Short mmCIF file of C-alpha atoms in Angstrom, two decimals:
data_model
loop_
_atom_site.label_atom_id
_atom_site.label_comp_id
_atom_site.label_asym_id
_atom_site.label_seq_id
_atom_site.Cartn_x
_atom_site.Cartn_y
_atom_site.Cartn_z
CA MET A 300 46.38 -46.39 -62.03
CA ARG A 301 46.30 -47.33 -58.36
CA TYR A 302 42.82 -45.92 -57.83
CA LEU A 303 41.67 -47.93 -60.92
CA ILE A 304 42.85 -51.32 -59.61
CA ALA A 305 41.62 -50.45 -55.95
CA PHE A 306 38.15 -49.95 -57.53
CA THR A 307 38.46 -53.24 -59.62
CA LEU A 308 39.42 -55.59 -56.65
CA LEU A 309 37.10 -54.08 -54.17
CA PHE A 310 34.31 -54.36 -56.41
CA SER A 311 35.09 -57.93 -57.93
CA ILE A 312 35.19 -59.21 -54.21
CA PHE A 313 31.79 -57.12 -53.49
CA LEU A 314 30.06 -58.91 -56.38
CA GLY A 315 31.52 -62.33 -55.61
CA PHE A 316 29.94 -62.22 -52.47
CA GLY A 317 27.01 -60.72 -53.38
CA GLN A 318 23.48 -63.08 -54.37
CA VAL A 319 21.31 -62.00 -57.19
CA TYR A 320 17.66 -61.21 -55.57
CA ASP A 321 15.30 -62.43 -58.45
CA ASN A 322 12.38 -60.21 -58.74
CA GLU A 323 10.18 -61.11 -61.50
CA ASP A 324 8.57 -58.28 -63.04
CA ASP A 325 4.95 -58.15 -61.94
CA GLU A 326 1.93 -57.49 -64.57
CA GLU A 327 0.38 -55.20 -62.17
CA ASN A 328 3.20 -53.21 -62.04
CA LYS A 329 3.22 -51.99 -65.55
CA GLU A 330 1.38 -49.24 -64.75
CA TYR A 331 3.52 -47.11 -62.52
CA ASP A 332 2.09 -43.66 -61.24
CA THR A 333 4.68 -41.15 -62.39
CA LYS A 334 2.41 -38.33 -61.93
CA SER A 335 2.69 -38.62 -57.91
CA ASP A 336 2.63 -35.43 -56.01
CA PHE A 337 6.25 -33.55 -56.13
CA PHE A 338 6.12 -33.45 -52.26
CA ASP A 339 5.22 -37.29 -51.74
CA TYR A 340 7.99 -37.73 -49.63
CA LYS A 341 6.76 -41.24 -49.45
CA LYS A 342 7.31 -41.91 -53.03
CA ARG A 343 10.45 -39.73 -53.68
CA LEU A 344 12.55 -39.89 -50.58
CA TYR A 345 15.16 -42.62 -50.09
CA LEU A 346 17.79 -42.85 -47.61
CA GLY A 347 21.09 -44.71 -47.63
CA LEU A 348 23.86 -45.44 -45.34
CA ASN A 349 26.93 -44.78 -46.95
CA ASN A 350 30.76 -45.97 -45.77
CA SER A 351 34.54 -46.16 -47.98
CA PHE A 352 37.07 -47.99 -46.69
CA TYR A 353 41.00 -46.48 -47.34
CA VAL A 354 39.62 -45.52 -50.92
CA ASP A 355 39.14 -41.96 -50.04
CA PHE A 356 41.70 -39.75 -51.40
CA ILE A 357 41.67 -35.47 -51.57
CA THR A 358 44.06 -33.32 -52.67
CA SER A 359 43.33 -29.39 -51.87
CA PRO A 360 43.79 -26.55 -54.15
CA VAL A 361 46.87 -24.56 -53.64
CA GLY A 362 46.46 -21.53 -51.36
CA THR A 363 48.64 -19.33 -49.12
CA PHE A 364 49.46 -18.87 -45.71
CA GLN A 365 51.64 -16.06 -43.97
CA ILE A 366 55.01 -17.17 -42.37
CA GLU A 367 56.79 -14.96 -40.09
CA TYR A 368 60.42 -13.86 -40.71
CA ALA A 369 62.58 -12.04 -37.96
CA GLU A 370 64.44 -8.87 -39.31
CA PRO A 371 67.93 -8.69 -38.44
CA GLY A 372 67.77 -5.24 -37.20
CA GLY A 373 64.52 -6.11 -35.34
CA GLY A 374 60.76 -6.64 -36.03
CA VAL A 375 59.19 -9.12 -38.16
CA ARG A 376 58.01 -9.22 -41.62
CA TYR A 377 55.61 -11.67 -43.46
CA GLU A 378 55.92 -13.56 -46.50
CA ASP A 379 53.04 -15.54 -48.53
CA ALA A 380 53.91 -19.51 -48.38
CA ALA A 381 52.17 -22.04 -50.58
CA VAL A 382 50.20 -24.89 -48.88
CA GLN A 383 48.39 -27.71 -50.48
CA SER A 384 47.34 -30.87 -48.68
CA ARG A 385 46.63 -34.48 -49.60
CA TYR A 386 44.28 -36.64 -47.14
CA LEU A 387 43.42 -40.37 -47.14
CA SER A 388 40.48 -41.20 -45.10
CA TYR A 389 41.08 -44.59 -43.43
CA PHE A 390 37.19 -45.24 -42.53
CA THR A 391 34.22 -42.83 -44.06
CA ILE A 392 30.56 -43.03 -42.86
CA ALA A 393 27.47 -40.93 -44.52
CA ILE A 394 23.91 -40.26 -44.54
CA GLU A 395 22.96 -39.77 -48.06
CA PRO A 396 19.58 -38.66 -48.43
CA ARG A 397 17.82 -38.44 -52.19
CA TYR A 398 14.86 -37.06 -53.56
CA ASN A 399 13.21 -38.09 -57.03
CA LEU A 400 12.46 -34.91 -58.80
CA VAL A 401 11.08 -37.09 -62.03
CA ASP A 402 9.96 -40.12 -62.24
CA PHE A 403 9.86 -40.70 -65.78
CA LYS A 404 8.70 -44.35 -65.78
CA GLU A 405 9.16 -47.22 -62.60
CA ASN A 406 12.77 -47.80 -63.45
CA LEU A 407 13.72 -44.31 -64.69
CA ALA A 408 13.93 -41.33 -62.48
CA LEU A 409 15.74 -38.07 -62.33
CA ALA A 410 16.80 -37.40 -58.62
CA MET A 411 19.09 -34.81 -56.12
CA SER A 412 21.14 -36.11 -53.82
CA ALA A 413 23.10 -34.92 -51.09
CA GLN A 414 25.83 -37.06 -48.72
CA LEU A 415 26.65 -35.91 -45.75
CA ALA A 416 30.38 -37.69 -44.99
CA ALA A 417 32.73 -37.59 -42.13
CA GLY A 418 36.17 -39.15 -42.57
CA PHE A 419 38.80 -40.64 -40.06
CA GLY A 420 42.20 -40.11 -41.44
CA SER A 421 45.39 -37.61 -41.64
CA ALA A 422 46.68 -35.10 -43.90
CA TYR A 423 50.27 -34.76 -45.49
CA ALA A 424 52.00 -32.16 -47.50
CA ALA A 425 50.88 -32.42 -51.13
CA SER A 426 54.34 -32.04 -52.16
CA GLU A 427 58.00 -30.73 -51.04
CA TYR A 428 57.10 -27.25 -52.12
CA ALA A 429 53.88 -26.90 -50.00
CA ALA A 430 52.94 -26.90 -46.22
CA SER A 431 50.20 -29.23 -45.06
CA ALA A 432 46.86 -29.06 -43.53
CA GLU A 433 47.04 -29.74 -39.49
CA GLY A 434 44.69 -31.96 -37.69
CA PHE A 435 42.75 -35.33 -37.94
CA GLY A 436 39.43 -35.92 -39.69
CA ASN A 437 37.66 -34.49 -42.76
CA PHE A 438 34.10 -33.63 -44.09
CA GLN A 439 32.88 -33.60 -47.47
CA ILE A 440 29.37 -32.72 -49.03
CA PRO A 441 28.59 -33.50 -52.59
CA VAL A 442 25.35 -32.31 -53.82
CA MET A 443 24.32 -33.97 -57.26
CA LEU A 444 21.82 -34.27 -59.81
CA ARG A 445 21.46 -37.72 -60.54
CA LEU A 446 19.83 -40.28 -63.54
CA TYR A 447 18.85 -43.31 -62.17
CA TYR A 448 17.95 -46.44 -64.62
CA GLY A 449 17.22 -49.76 -63.27
CA ALA A 450 17.07 -51.28 -59.74
CA SER A 451 16.18 -48.74 -56.93
CA ALA A 452 15.38 -46.12 -59.31
CA THR A 453 11.88 -45.71 -57.74
CA HIS A 454 10.27 -47.97 -54.91
CA ALA A 455 8.44 -49.38 -57.84
CA ALA A 456 11.19 -50.52 -59.75
CA GLN A 457 11.23 -54.59 -60.53
CA ASP A 458 14.91 -54.54 -61.74
CA ASP A 459 17.75 -56.81 -60.49
CA PHE A 460 20.51 -54.38 -61.50
CA GLY A 461 20.36 -50.79 -62.08
CA VAL A 462 23.25 -47.45 -63.10
CA ASN A 463 23.02 -43.88 -62.07
CA ILE A 464 25.48 -41.30 -63.13
CA GLY A 465 25.83 -37.90 -61.26
CA ALA A 466 27.12 -34.25 -61.85
CA GLY A 467 27.13 -31.81 -59.15
CA TYR A 468 29.36 -29.63 -56.83
CA GLU A 469 31.28 -30.66 -53.30
CA LEU A 470 32.13 -28.90 -50.19
CA ASN A 471 35.17 -30.15 -48.84
CA LYS A 472 37.27 -29.59 -45.18
CA ILE A 473 40.58 -31.39 -44.27
CA GLY A 474 41.63 -31.33 -40.67
CA LEU A 475 38.71 -31.02 -38.63
CA LEU A 476 40.57 -31.85 -35.17
CA ASN A 477 43.17 -29.57 -34.56
CA PHE A 478 43.83 -29.16 -30.71
CA ALA A 479 47.24 -27.11 -30.94
CA GLU A 480 47.47 -23.71 -29.59
CA ASP A 481 49.48 -22.05 -32.47
CA ARG A 482 47.23 -23.14 -35.44
CA ASN A 483 46.95 -21.33 -38.24
CA PRO A 484 43.32 -21.68 -39.80
CA ASP A 485 44.88 -20.51 -43.11
CA LEU A 486 46.20 -24.27 -43.45
CA ASN A 487 42.69 -25.75 -43.11
CA ARG A 488 40.71 -23.63 -45.66
CA ALA A 489 37.41 -25.34 -47.04
CA TRP A 490 36.81 -25.09 -50.49
CA ILE A 491 34.17 -26.20 -53.60
CA MET A 492 34.67 -28.10 -56.43
CA PRO A 493 32.77 -29.55 -59.13
CA ALA A 494 32.07 -33.31 -59.01
CA VAL A 495 31.16 -36.52 -61.14
CA ALA A 496 30.16 -39.74 -60.33
CA LEU A 497 29.14 -43.31 -61.50
CA GLY A 498 27.45 -46.15 -59.59
CA VAL A 499 25.59 -49.47 -60.10
CA HIS A 500 22.70 -51.21 -58.09
CA PHE A 501 22.35 -54.92 -57.31
CA TYR A 502 20.74 -57.00 -54.21
CA ARG A 503 22.82 -58.85 -51.73
CA GLY A 504 20.30 -61.23 -50.93
CA SER A 505 17.17 -59.42 -50.35
CA SER A 506 19.01 -55.73 -49.37
CA PRO A 507 19.38 -53.25 -52.14
CA MET A 508 22.68 -51.66 -52.21
CA GLU A 509 24.81 -49.36 -54.42
CA VAL A 510 28.51 -48.93 -55.66
CA ASN A 511 29.78 -45.69 -56.09
CA LEU A 512 32.79 -44.20 -57.77
CA LYS A 513 33.29 -40.22 -57.01
CA TYR A 514 35.51 -37.84 -58.58
CA GLY A 515 35.86 -34.23 -57.67
CA PHE A 516 38.26 -32.00 -59.40
CA GLY A 517 39.17 -28.39 -59.49
CA PRO A 518 40.74 -26.02 -62.16
CA ILE A 519 44.41 -26.60 -63.26
CA GLN A 520 46.71 -23.88 -60.76
CA ASN A 521 50.12 -22.33 -61.43
CA GLN A 522 52.00 -22.51 -58.13
CA LYS A 523 54.52 -19.85 -58.23
CA ILE A 524 56.12 -19.93 -54.57
CA ASP A 525 57.07 -23.06 -52.17
CA ASN A 526 56.36 -23.29 -48.55
CA PHE A 527 58.83 -20.83 -47.61
CA GLY A 528 57.82 -18.08 -50.13
CA ASN A 529 60.45 -18.47 -52.15
CA PRO A 530 59.76 -18.61 -56.35
CA ILE A 531 59.65 -21.53 -57.63
CA LEU A 532 61.83 -22.29 -60.73
CA GLY A 533 60.10 -23.34 -64.14
CA ARG A 534 56.56 -23.88 -64.37
CA ARG A 535 54.91 -26.09 -62.00
CA THR A 536 50.73 -26.96 -62.45
CA THR A 537 48.69 -28.85 -59.84
CA ARG A 538 45.05 -29.11 -59.26
CA ALA A 539 42.49 -30.04 -56.47
CA ASN A 540 41.01 -33.42 -56.49
CA SER A 541 39.31 -36.12 -54.77
CA ILE A 542 38.07 -39.73 -55.32
CA LYS A 543 36.05 -41.83 -53.23
CA LEU A 544 34.76 -45.70 -53.87
CA SER A 545 32.23 -46.17 -51.71
CA PHE A 546 29.30 -48.50 -50.92
CA THR A 547 25.40 -47.48 -50.22
CA TYR A 548 23.15 -49.35 -48.27
CA LEU A 549 19.32 -48.22 -48.78
CA LEU A 550 17.48 -48.26 -45.91
CA ASP A 551 13.89 -47.77 -47.12
CA ASN A 552 13.81 -49.26 -50.46
#
């Protein structure tokens, strides 16, 4: 619920400040050439600058790391223990290239996008039953197949408003900067999970921009041990996920 409220509030504020850019349909552009060469990057390549403030949450999957115990008679033994982290990025910045694979018409296109995002935030334990990743910052790389309709679908689109939907996979890693001498790499493993996205396009003044909401989700997991390696009584299920509200400013539209 808090994610939905934050999304609605921020989106309403941005739309309130936005000015609609009136692009009248031009009769000369009705016949848009959809048969351009696939490698004609001047017509098919788009580049955006993306950022997000505070609405960027990540939960890692449950993993294990080894914890060391001293034996009463000397020596040590190792036990598996659970690790699962939550992460809040205070600020995330990204470069988002997009390449139109198929231009069906001037305001409808199928594209591949890959966002290279770096966040500045902190991690903490996802629950009292798990240890947490160590360090500061994160990176996230969602690669998606997306369908664009309306504004910014192609360079020739004349619409004032547009939408896009997408699905793919994203790579996540929490805790990029960790200067502790006894750091444990098993606490900061990267992972890949499916992701879906929904976006809207409009104009602020004469500048095209997008508002995107992305959700990543992993499989449901049964957690059987806690952060000390002790068995958990009863059934405890969890899953990896991410949610991010971001704004993209198109640089070459």
